mmCIF file with all atom_site columns, C-alpha atoms in Angstrom:
data_model
loop_
_atom_site.group_PDB
_atom_site.id
_atom_site.type_symbol
_atom_site.label_atom_id
_atom_site.label_alt_id
_atom_site.label_comp_id
_atom_site.label_asym_id
_atom_site.label_entity_id
_atom_site.label_seq_id
_atom_site.pdbx_PDB_ins_code
_atom_site.Cartn_x
_atom_site.Cartn_y
_atom_site.Cartn_z
_atom_site.occupancy
_atom_site.B_iso_or_equiv
_atom_site.pdbx_formal_charge
_atom_site.auth_seq_id
_atom_site.auth_comp_id
_atom_site.auth_asym_id
_atom_site.auth_atom_id
_atom_site.pdbx_PDB_model_num
ATOM 1   C CA . UNK A 1 1   ? -30.529 -2.670  -0.439  1.00 32.00 ? 8   UNK A CA 1
ATOM 2   C CA . UNK A 1 2   ? -26.758 -2.876  -0.424  1.00 38.00 ? 9   UNK A CA 1
ATOM 3   C CA . UNK A 1 3   ? -26.955 -5.364  2.417   1.00 35.00 ? 10  UNK A CA 1
ATOM 4   C CA . UNK A 1 4   ? -29.221 -7.602  0.338   1.00 34.00 ? 11  UNK A CA 1
ATOM 5   C CA . UNK A 1 5   ? -26.652 -7.521  -2.476  1.00 37.00 ? 12  UNK A CA 1
ATOM 6   C CA . UNK A 1 6   ? -23.880 -8.480  -0.089  1.00 38.00 ? 13  UNK A CA 1
ATOM 7   C CA . UNK A 1 7   ? -25.876 -11.427 1.217   1.00 32.00 ? 14  UNK A CA 1
ATOM 8   C CA . UNK A 1 8   ? -26.715 -12.617 -2.280  1.00 33.00 ? 15  UNK A CA 1
ATOM 9   C CA . UNK A 1 9   ? -23.043 -12.530 -3.177  1.00 40.00 ? 16  UNK A CA 1
ATOM 10  C CA . UNK A 1 10  ? -22.134 -14.597 -0.095  1.00 46.00 ? 17  UNK A CA 1
ATOM 11  C CA . UNK A 1 11  ? -20.960 -11.509 1.727   1.00 54.00 ? 18  UNK A CA 1
ATOM 12  C CA . UNK A 1 12  ? -18.548 -10.347 -0.960  1.00 56.00 ? 19  UNK A CA 1
ATOM 13  C CA . UNK A 1 13  ? -19.054 -6.860  -2.426  1.00 58.00 ? 20  UNK A CA 1
ATOM 14  C CA . UNK A 1 14  ? -17.056 -7.713  -5.516  1.00 57.00 ? 21  UNK A CA 1
ATOM 15  C CA . UNK A 1 15  ? -18.243 -8.922  -8.870  1.00 66.00 ? 22  UNK A CA 1
ATOM 16  C CA . UNK A 1 16  ? -16.575 -11.680 -10.853 1.00 73.00 ? 23  UNK A CA 1
ATOM 17  C CA . UNK A 1 17  ? -14.367 -9.954  -13.409 1.00 79.00 ? 24  UNK A CA 1
ATOM 18  C CA . UNK A 1 18  ? -14.852 -6.589  -11.702 1.00 82.00 ? 25  UNK A CA 1
ATOM 19  C CA . UNK A 1 19  ? -12.138 -4.322  -10.340 1.00 88.00 ? 26  UNK A CA 1
ATOM 20  C CA . UNK A 1 20  ? -10.221 -5.486  -7.274  1.00 89.00 ? 27  UNK A CA 1
ATOM 21  C CA . UNK A 1 21  ? -11.500 -4.176  -3.940  1.00 92.00 ? 28  UNK A CA 1
ATOM 22  C CA . UNK A 1 22  ? -8.762  -2.686  -1.745  1.00 94.00 ? 29  UNK A CA 1
ATOM 23  C CA . UNK A 1 23  ? -9.653  -2.068  1.902   1.00 96.00 ? 30  UNK A CA 1
ATOM 24  C CA . UNK A 1 24  ? -7.536  0.053   4.229   1.00 95.00 ? 31  UNK A CA 1
ATOM 25  C CA . UNK A 1 25  ? -7.232  0.643   7.937   1.00 94.00 ? 32  UNK A CA 1
ATOM 26  C CA . UNK A 1 26  ? -5.209  -0.931  10.715  1.00 93.00 ? 33  UNK A CA 1
ATOM 27  C CA . UNK A 1 27  ? -7.820  -1.617  13.382  1.00 96.00 ? 34  UNK A CA 1
ATOM 28  C CA . UNK A 1 28  ? -8.863  -5.228  13.901  1.00 96.00 ? 35  UNK A CA 1
ATOM 29  C CA . UNK A 1 29  ? -12.287 -4.347  12.447  1.00 97.00 ? 36  UNK A CA 1
ATOM 30  C CA . UNK A 1 30  ? -10.662 -2.929  9.295   1.00 97.00 ? 37  UNK A CA 1
ATOM 31  C CA . UNK A 1 31  ? -8.410  -5.971  8.914   1.00 97.00 ? 38  UNK A CA 1
ATOM 32  C CA . UNK A 1 32  ? -11.411 -8.283  9.321   1.00 96.00 ? 39  UNK A CA 1
ATOM 33  C CA . UNK A 1 33  ? -13.242 -6.275  6.615   1.00 95.00 ? 40  UNK A CA 1
ATOM 34  C CA . UNK A 1 34  ? -10.255 -6.636  4.308   1.00 96.00 ? 41  UNK A CA 1
ATOM 35  C CA . UNK A 1 35  ? -10.234 -10.397 4.881   1.00 96.00 ? 42  UNK A CA 1
ATOM 36  C CA . UNK A 1 36  ? -13.990 -10.772 4.436   1.00 93.00 ? 43  UNK A CA 1
ATOM 37  C CA . UNK A 1 37  ? -14.572 -8.476  1.501   1.00 92.00 ? 44  UNK A CA 1
ATOM 38  C CA . UNK A 1 38  ? -11.286 -7.423  -0.074  1.00 93.00 ? 45  UNK A CA 1
ATOM 39  C CA . UNK A 1 39  ? -8.877  -8.487  -2.720  1.00 93.00 ? 46  UNK A CA 1
ATOM 40  C CA . UNK A 1 40  ? -6.161  -6.412  -1.031  1.00 96.00 ? 47  UNK A CA 1
ATOM 41  C CA . UNK A 1 41  ? -5.345  -4.607  2.175   1.00 97.00 ? 48  UNK A CA 1
ATOM 42  C CA . UNK A 1 42  ? -4.192  -1.059  1.422   1.00 97.00 ? 49  UNK A CA 1
ATOM 43  C CA . UNK A 1 43  ? -2.026  0.731   3.963   1.00 95.00 ? 50  UNK A CA 1
ATOM 44  C CA . UNK A 1 44  ? -0.718  4.259   4.027   1.00 94.00 ? 51  UNK A CA 1
ATOM 45  C CA . UNK A 1 45  ? 2.816   5.345   4.795   1.00 88.00 ? 52  UNK A CA 1
ATOM 46  C CA . UNK A 1 46  ? 3.822   1.917   6.134   1.00 94.00 ? 53  UNK A CA 1
ATOM 47  C CA . UNK A 1 47  ? 7.364   0.709   6.658   1.00 95.00 ? 54  UNK A CA 1
ATOM 48  C CA . UNK A 1 48  ? 8.566   -2.908  6.547   1.00 97.00 ? 55  UNK A CA 1
ATOM 49  C CA . UNK A 1 49  ? 8.243   -3.383  10.308  1.00 97.00 ? 56  UNK A CA 1
ATOM 50  C CA . UNK A 1 50  ? 4.652   -2.146  10.481  1.00 95.00 ? 57  UNK A CA 1
ATOM 51  C CA . UNK A 1 51  ? 3.747   -4.171  7.371   1.00 97.00 ? 58  UNK A CA 1
ATOM 52  C CA . UNK A 1 52  ? 5.131   -7.288  9.038   1.00 97.00 ? 59  UNK A CA 1
ATOM 53  C CA . UNK A 1 53  ? 2.923   -6.499  12.042  1.00 96.00 ? 60  UNK A CA 1
ATOM 54  C CA . UNK A 1 54  ? -0.138  -6.135  9.803   1.00 97.00 ? 61  UNK A CA 1
ATOM 55  C CA . UNK A 1 55  ? 0.646   -9.485  8.176   1.00 96.00 ? 62  UNK A CA 1
ATOM 56  C CA . UNK A 1 56  ? 0.865   -11.142 11.601  1.00 96.00 ? 63  UNK A CA 1
ATOM 57  C CA . UNK A 1 57  ? -2.459  -9.635  12.660  1.00 97.00 ? 64  UNK A CA 1
ATOM 58  C CA . UNK A 1 58  ? -4.086  -10.709 9.378   1.00 97.00 ? 65  UNK A CA 1
ATOM 59  C CA . UNK A 1 59  ? -2.788  -14.241 9.972   1.00 96.00 ? 66  UNK A CA 1
ATOM 60  C CA . UNK A 1 60  ? -4.312  -14.283 13.467  1.00 96.00 ? 67  UNK A CA 1
ATOM 61  C CA . UNK A 1 61  ? -7.633  -12.921 12.200  1.00 97.00 ? 68  UNK A CA 1
ATOM 62  C CA . UNK A 1 62  ? -7.734  -15.183 9.148   1.00 95.00 ? 69  UNK A CA 1
ATOM 63  C CA . UNK A 1 63  ? -8.861  -18.232 11.141  1.00 91.00 ? 70  UNK A CA 1
ATOM 64  C CA . UNK A 1 64  ? -11.548 -16.183 12.865  1.00 93.00 ? 71  UNK A CA 1
ATOM 65  C CA . UNK A 1 65  ? -12.873 -14.901 9.537   1.00 93.00 ? 72  UNK A CA 1
ATOM 66  C CA . UNK A 1 66  ? -12.364 -18.170 7.668   1.00 93.00 ? 73  UNK A CA 1
ATOM 67  C CA . UNK A 1 67  ? -10.068 -16.891 4.941   1.00 94.00 ? 74  UNK A CA 1
ATOM 68  C CA . UNK A 1 68  ? -6.449  -17.581 4.134   1.00 95.00 ? 75  UNK A CA 1
ATOM 69  C CA . UNK A 1 69  ? -4.709  -14.200 4.558   1.00 95.00 ? 76  UNK A CA 1
ATOM 70  C CA . UNK A 1 70  ? -2.255  -15.288 1.856   1.00 94.00 ? 77  UNK A CA 1
ATOM 71  C CA . UNK A 1 71  ? -5.065  -14.670 -0.653  1.00 93.00 ? 78  UNK A CA 1
ATOM 72  C CA . UNK A 1 72  ? -5.076  -10.986 0.296   1.00 95.00 ? 79  UNK A CA 1
ATOM 73  C CA . UNK A 1 73  ? -2.604  -8.770  -1.583  1.00 96.00 ? 80  UNK A CA 1
ATOM 74  C CA . UNK A 1 74  ? -0.746  -6.176  0.492   1.00 97.00 ? 81  UNK A CA 1
ATOM 75  C CA . UNK A 1 75  ? -0.611  -2.720  -1.084  1.00 97.00 ? 82  UNK A CA 1
ATOM 76  C CA . UNK A 1 76  ? 0.219   0.752   0.178   1.00 96.00 ? 83  UNK A CA 1
ATOM 77  C CA . UNK A 1 77  ? 0.224   4.412   -0.626  1.00 96.00 ? 84  UNK A CA 1
ATOM 78  C CA . UNK A 1 78  ? 3.672   5.828   0.127   1.00 96.00 ? 85  UNK A CA 1
ATOM 79  C CA . UNK A 1 79  ? 4.858   9.424   0.400   1.00 95.00 ? 86  UNK A CA 1
ATOM 80  C CA . UNK A 1 80  ? 7.969   10.274  -1.609  1.00 96.00 ? 87  UNK A CA 1
ATOM 81  C CA . UNK A 1 81  ? 9.915   13.503  -1.867  1.00 96.00 ? 88  UNK A CA 1
ATOM 82  C CA . UNK A 1 82  ? 12.652  12.712  -4.410  1.00 97.00 ? 89  UNK A CA 1
ATOM 83  C CA . UNK A 1 83  ? 16.166  14.058  -3.780  1.00 96.00 ? 90  UNK A CA 1
ATOM 84  C CA . UNK A 1 84  ? 16.515  17.660  -4.886  1.00 95.00 ? 91  UNK A CA 1
ATOM 85  C CA . UNK A 1 85  ? 12.779  18.375  -4.543  1.00 96.00 ? 92  UNK A CA 1
ATOM 86  C CA . UNK A 1 86  ? 10.960  20.202  -1.782  1.00 94.00 ? 93  UNK A CA 1
ATOM 87  C CA . UNK A 1 87  ? 7.545   19.169  -0.504  1.00 95.00 ? 94  UNK A CA 1
ATOM 88  C CA . UNK A 1 88  ? 4.814   21.654  -1.375  1.00 95.00 ? 95  UNK A CA 1
ATOM 89  C CA . UNK A 1 89  ? 2.697   20.499  1.587   1.00 94.00 ? 96  UNK A CA 1
ATOM 90  C CA . UNK A 1 90  ? 3.417   18.910  4.956   1.00 92.00 ? 97  UNK A CA 1
ATOM 91  C CA . UNK A 1 91  ? 4.070   15.215  4.435   1.00 89.00 ? 98  UNK A CA 1
ATOM 92  C CA . UNK A 1 92  ? 2.006   13.120  6.862   1.00 88.00 ? 99  UNK A CA 1
ATOM 93  C CA . UNK A 1 93  ? 4.476   10.797  8.510   1.00 87.00 ? 100 UNK A CA 1
ATOM 94  C CA . UNK A 1 94  ? 7.899   9.695   7.380   1.00 89.00 ? 101 UNK A CA 1
ATOM 95  C CA . UNK A 1 95  ? 8.587   9.906   3.642   1.00 94.00 ? 102 UNK A CA 1
ATOM 96  C CA . UNK A 1 96  ? 9.798   6.862   1.742   1.00 96.00 ? 103 UNK A CA 1
ATOM 97  C CA . UNK A 1 97  ? 13.580  6.665   2.019   1.00 96.00 ? 104 UNK A CA 1
ATOM 98  C CA . UNK A 1 98  ? 13.677  9.046   4.999   1.00 93.00 ? 105 UNK A CA 1
ATOM 99  C CA . UNK A 1 99  ? 13.776  12.818  5.398   1.00 90.00 ? 106 UNK A CA 1
ATOM 100 C CA . UNK A 1 100 ? 16.896  13.154  3.232   1.00 92.00 ? 107 UNK A CA 1
ATOM 101 C CA . UNK A 1 101 ? 16.028  10.434  0.735   1.00 95.00 ? 108 UNK A CA 1
ATOM 102 C CA . UNK A 1 102 ? 18.504  9.221   -1.841  1.00 96.00 ? 109 UNK A CA 1
ATOM 103 C CA . UNK A 1 103 ? 17.833  6.899   -4.748  1.00 96.00 ? 110 UNK A CA 1
ATOM 104 C CA . UNK A 1 104 ? 19.602  4.165   -2.801  1.00 97.00 ? 111 UNK A CA 1
ATOM 105 C CA . UNK A 1 105 ? 17.630  4.736   0.436   1.00 97.00 ? 112 UNK A CA 1
ATOM 106 C CA . UNK A 1 106 ? 14.317  4.686   -1.459  1.00 97.00 ? 113 UNK A CA 1
ATOM 107 C CA . UNK A 1 107 ? 15.220  1.527   -3.409  1.00 96.00 ? 114 UNK A CA 1
ATOM 108 C CA . UNK A 1 108 ? 16.437  -0.115  -0.192  1.00 97.00 ? 115 UNK A CA 1
ATOM 109 C CA . UNK A 1 109 ? 13.202  0.674   1.630   1.00 97.00 ? 116 UNK A CA 1
ATOM 110 C CA . UNK A 1 110 ? 11.084  -0.518  -1.307  1.00 96.00 ? 117 UNK A CA 1
ATOM 111 C CA . UNK A 1 111 ? 13.089  -3.751  -1.270  1.00 96.00 ? 118 UNK A CA 1
ATOM 112 C CA . UNK A 1 112 ? 12.446  -4.224  2.453   1.00 97.00 ? 119 UNK A CA 1
ATOM 113 C CA . UNK A 1 113 ? 8.732   -3.548  1.896   1.00 97.00 ? 120 UNK A CA 1
ATOM 114 C CA . UNK A 1 114 ? 8.691   -6.126  -0.899  1.00 95.00 ? 121 UNK A CA 1
ATOM 115 C CA . UNK A 1 115 ? 10.436  -8.647  1.367   1.00 96.00 ? 122 UNK A CA 1
ATOM 116 C CA . UNK A 1 116 ? 7.754   -7.940  4.004   1.00 97.00 ? 123 UNK A CA 1
ATOM 117 C CA . UNK A 1 117 ? 5.027   -8.814  1.474   1.00 96.00 ? 124 UNK A CA 1
ATOM 118 C CA . UNK A 1 118 ? 4.120   -5.569  -0.292  1.00 97.00 ? 125 UNK A CA 1
ATOM 119 C CA . UNK A 1 119 ? 3.055   -6.331  -3.861  1.00 95.00 ? 126 UNK A CA 1
ATOM 120 C CA . UNK A 1 120 ? 1.992   -2.891  -5.075  1.00 94.00 ? 127 UNK A CA 1
ATOM 121 C CA . UNK A 1 121 ? 2.715   0.698   -4.089  1.00 94.00 ? 128 UNK A CA 1
ATOM 122 C CA . UNK A 1 122 ? 1.187   3.949   -5.218  1.00 94.00 ? 129 UNK A CA 1
ATOM 123 C CA . UNK A 1 123 ? 3.472   6.911   -4.721  1.00 95.00 ? 130 UNK A CA 1
ATOM 124 C CA . UNK A 1 124 ? 2.246   10.285  -3.580  1.00 95.00 ? 131 UNK A CA 1
ATOM 125 C CA . UNK A 1 125 ? 4.688   12.964  -4.698  1.00 96.00 ? 132 UNK A CA 1
ATOM 126 C CA . UNK A 1 126 ? 3.822   16.085  -2.679  1.00 96.00 ? 133 UNK A CA 1
ATOM 127 C CA . UNK A 1 127 ? 5.818   18.445  -4.898  1.00 96.00 ? 134 UNK A CA 1
ATOM 128 C CA . UNK A 1 128 ? 4.760   21.642  -6.636  1.00 97.00 ? 135 UNK A CA 1
ATOM 129 C CA . UNK A 1 129 ? 2.747   21.121  -9.808  1.00 96.00 ? 136 UNK A CA 1
ATOM 130 C CA . UNK A 1 130 ? 5.477   22.642  -11.959 1.00 97.00 ? 137 UNK A CA 1
ATOM 131 C CA . UNK A 1 131 ? 8.000   20.158  -10.502 1.00 97.00 ? 138 UNK A CA 1
ATOM 132 C CA . UNK A 1 132 ? 5.823   17.075  -10.952 1.00 97.00 ? 139 UNK A CA 1
ATOM 133 C CA . UNK A 1 133 ? 7.073   16.146  -14.427 1.00 97.00 ? 140 UNK A CA 1
ATOM 134 C CA . UNK A 1 134 ? 10.692  16.208  -13.234 1.00 97.00 ? 141 UNK A CA 1
ATOM 135 C CA . UNK A 1 135 ? 9.792   14.261  -10.069 1.00 97.00 ? 142 UNK A CA 1
ATOM 136 C CA . UNK A 1 136 ? 8.049   11.610  -12.167 1.00 96.00 ? 143 UNK A CA 1
ATOM 137 C CA . UNK A 1 137 ? 11.086  11.442  -14.456 1.00 96.00 ? 144 UNK A CA 1
ATOM 138 C CA . UNK A 1 138 ? 13.228  10.808  -11.349 1.00 96.00 ? 145 UNK A CA 1
ATOM 139 C CA . UNK A 1 139 ? 10.861  8.005   -10.271 1.00 96.00 ? 146 UNK A CA 1
ATOM 140 C CA . UNK A 1 140 ? 11.013  6.457   -13.757 1.00 94.00 ? 147 UNK A CA 1
ATOM 141 C CA . UNK A 1 141 ? 14.789  6.665   -13.966 1.00 94.00 ? 148 UNK A CA 1
ATOM 142 C CA . UNK A 1 142 ? 15.734  5.752   -10.411 1.00 94.00 ? 149 UNK A CA 1
ATOM 143 C CA . UNK A 1 143 ? 12.943  3.416   -9.289  1.00 93.00 ? 150 UNK A CA 1
ATOM 144 C CA . UNK A 1 144 ? 10.854  1.972   -12.093 1.00 90.00 ? 151 UNK A CA 1
ATOM 145 C CA . UNK A 1 145 ? 13.876  1.095   -14.213 1.00 84.00 ? 152 UNK A CA 1
ATOM 146 C CA . UNK A 1 146 ? 15.494  -0.579  -11.184 1.00 84.00 ? 153 UNK A CA 1
ATOM 147 C CA . UNK A 1 147 ? 12.461  -2.700  -10.236 1.00 78.00 ? 154 UNK A CA 1
ATOM 148 C CA . UNK A 1 148 ? 11.127  -3.397  -13.732 1.00 72.00 ? 155 UNK A CA 1
ATOM 149 C CA . UNK A 1 149 ? 11.312  -7.039  -14.777 1.00 68.00 ? 156 UNK A CA 1
ATOM 150 C CA . UNK A 1 150 ? 10.254  -6.428  -18.383 1.00 56.00 ? 157 UNK A CA 1
#
């Protein structure tokens, strides 16, 4: 049945006015899916160099799929352990800003990601529950206030 719905909607599993569809993965098949069906490609733990590589691959696959990859937003989930906090679990991959992150190193990396085309980031703060409020306050004070245009 789902396949019938996709065909009726010209292959797009999204509804006009509905929530954006973010599709992740870095294989060519996943990138093709993002181009065919998504409003955004959603990566995990990417850095500016790998994001630039994804953009290049999307550009190459865009002609094949018949969609301008510039229409696809680039988003990512990023792992952040703010300075002065300890991770409560093992962080998969390199944390945003590096192992010994500073406010400056995190802002610098976010700037490079933005320059590489990232338009939205969700931050995963792998800190203890009792430290989460303070970690979020750090994010608000050191990151959101820096990047806010309002």
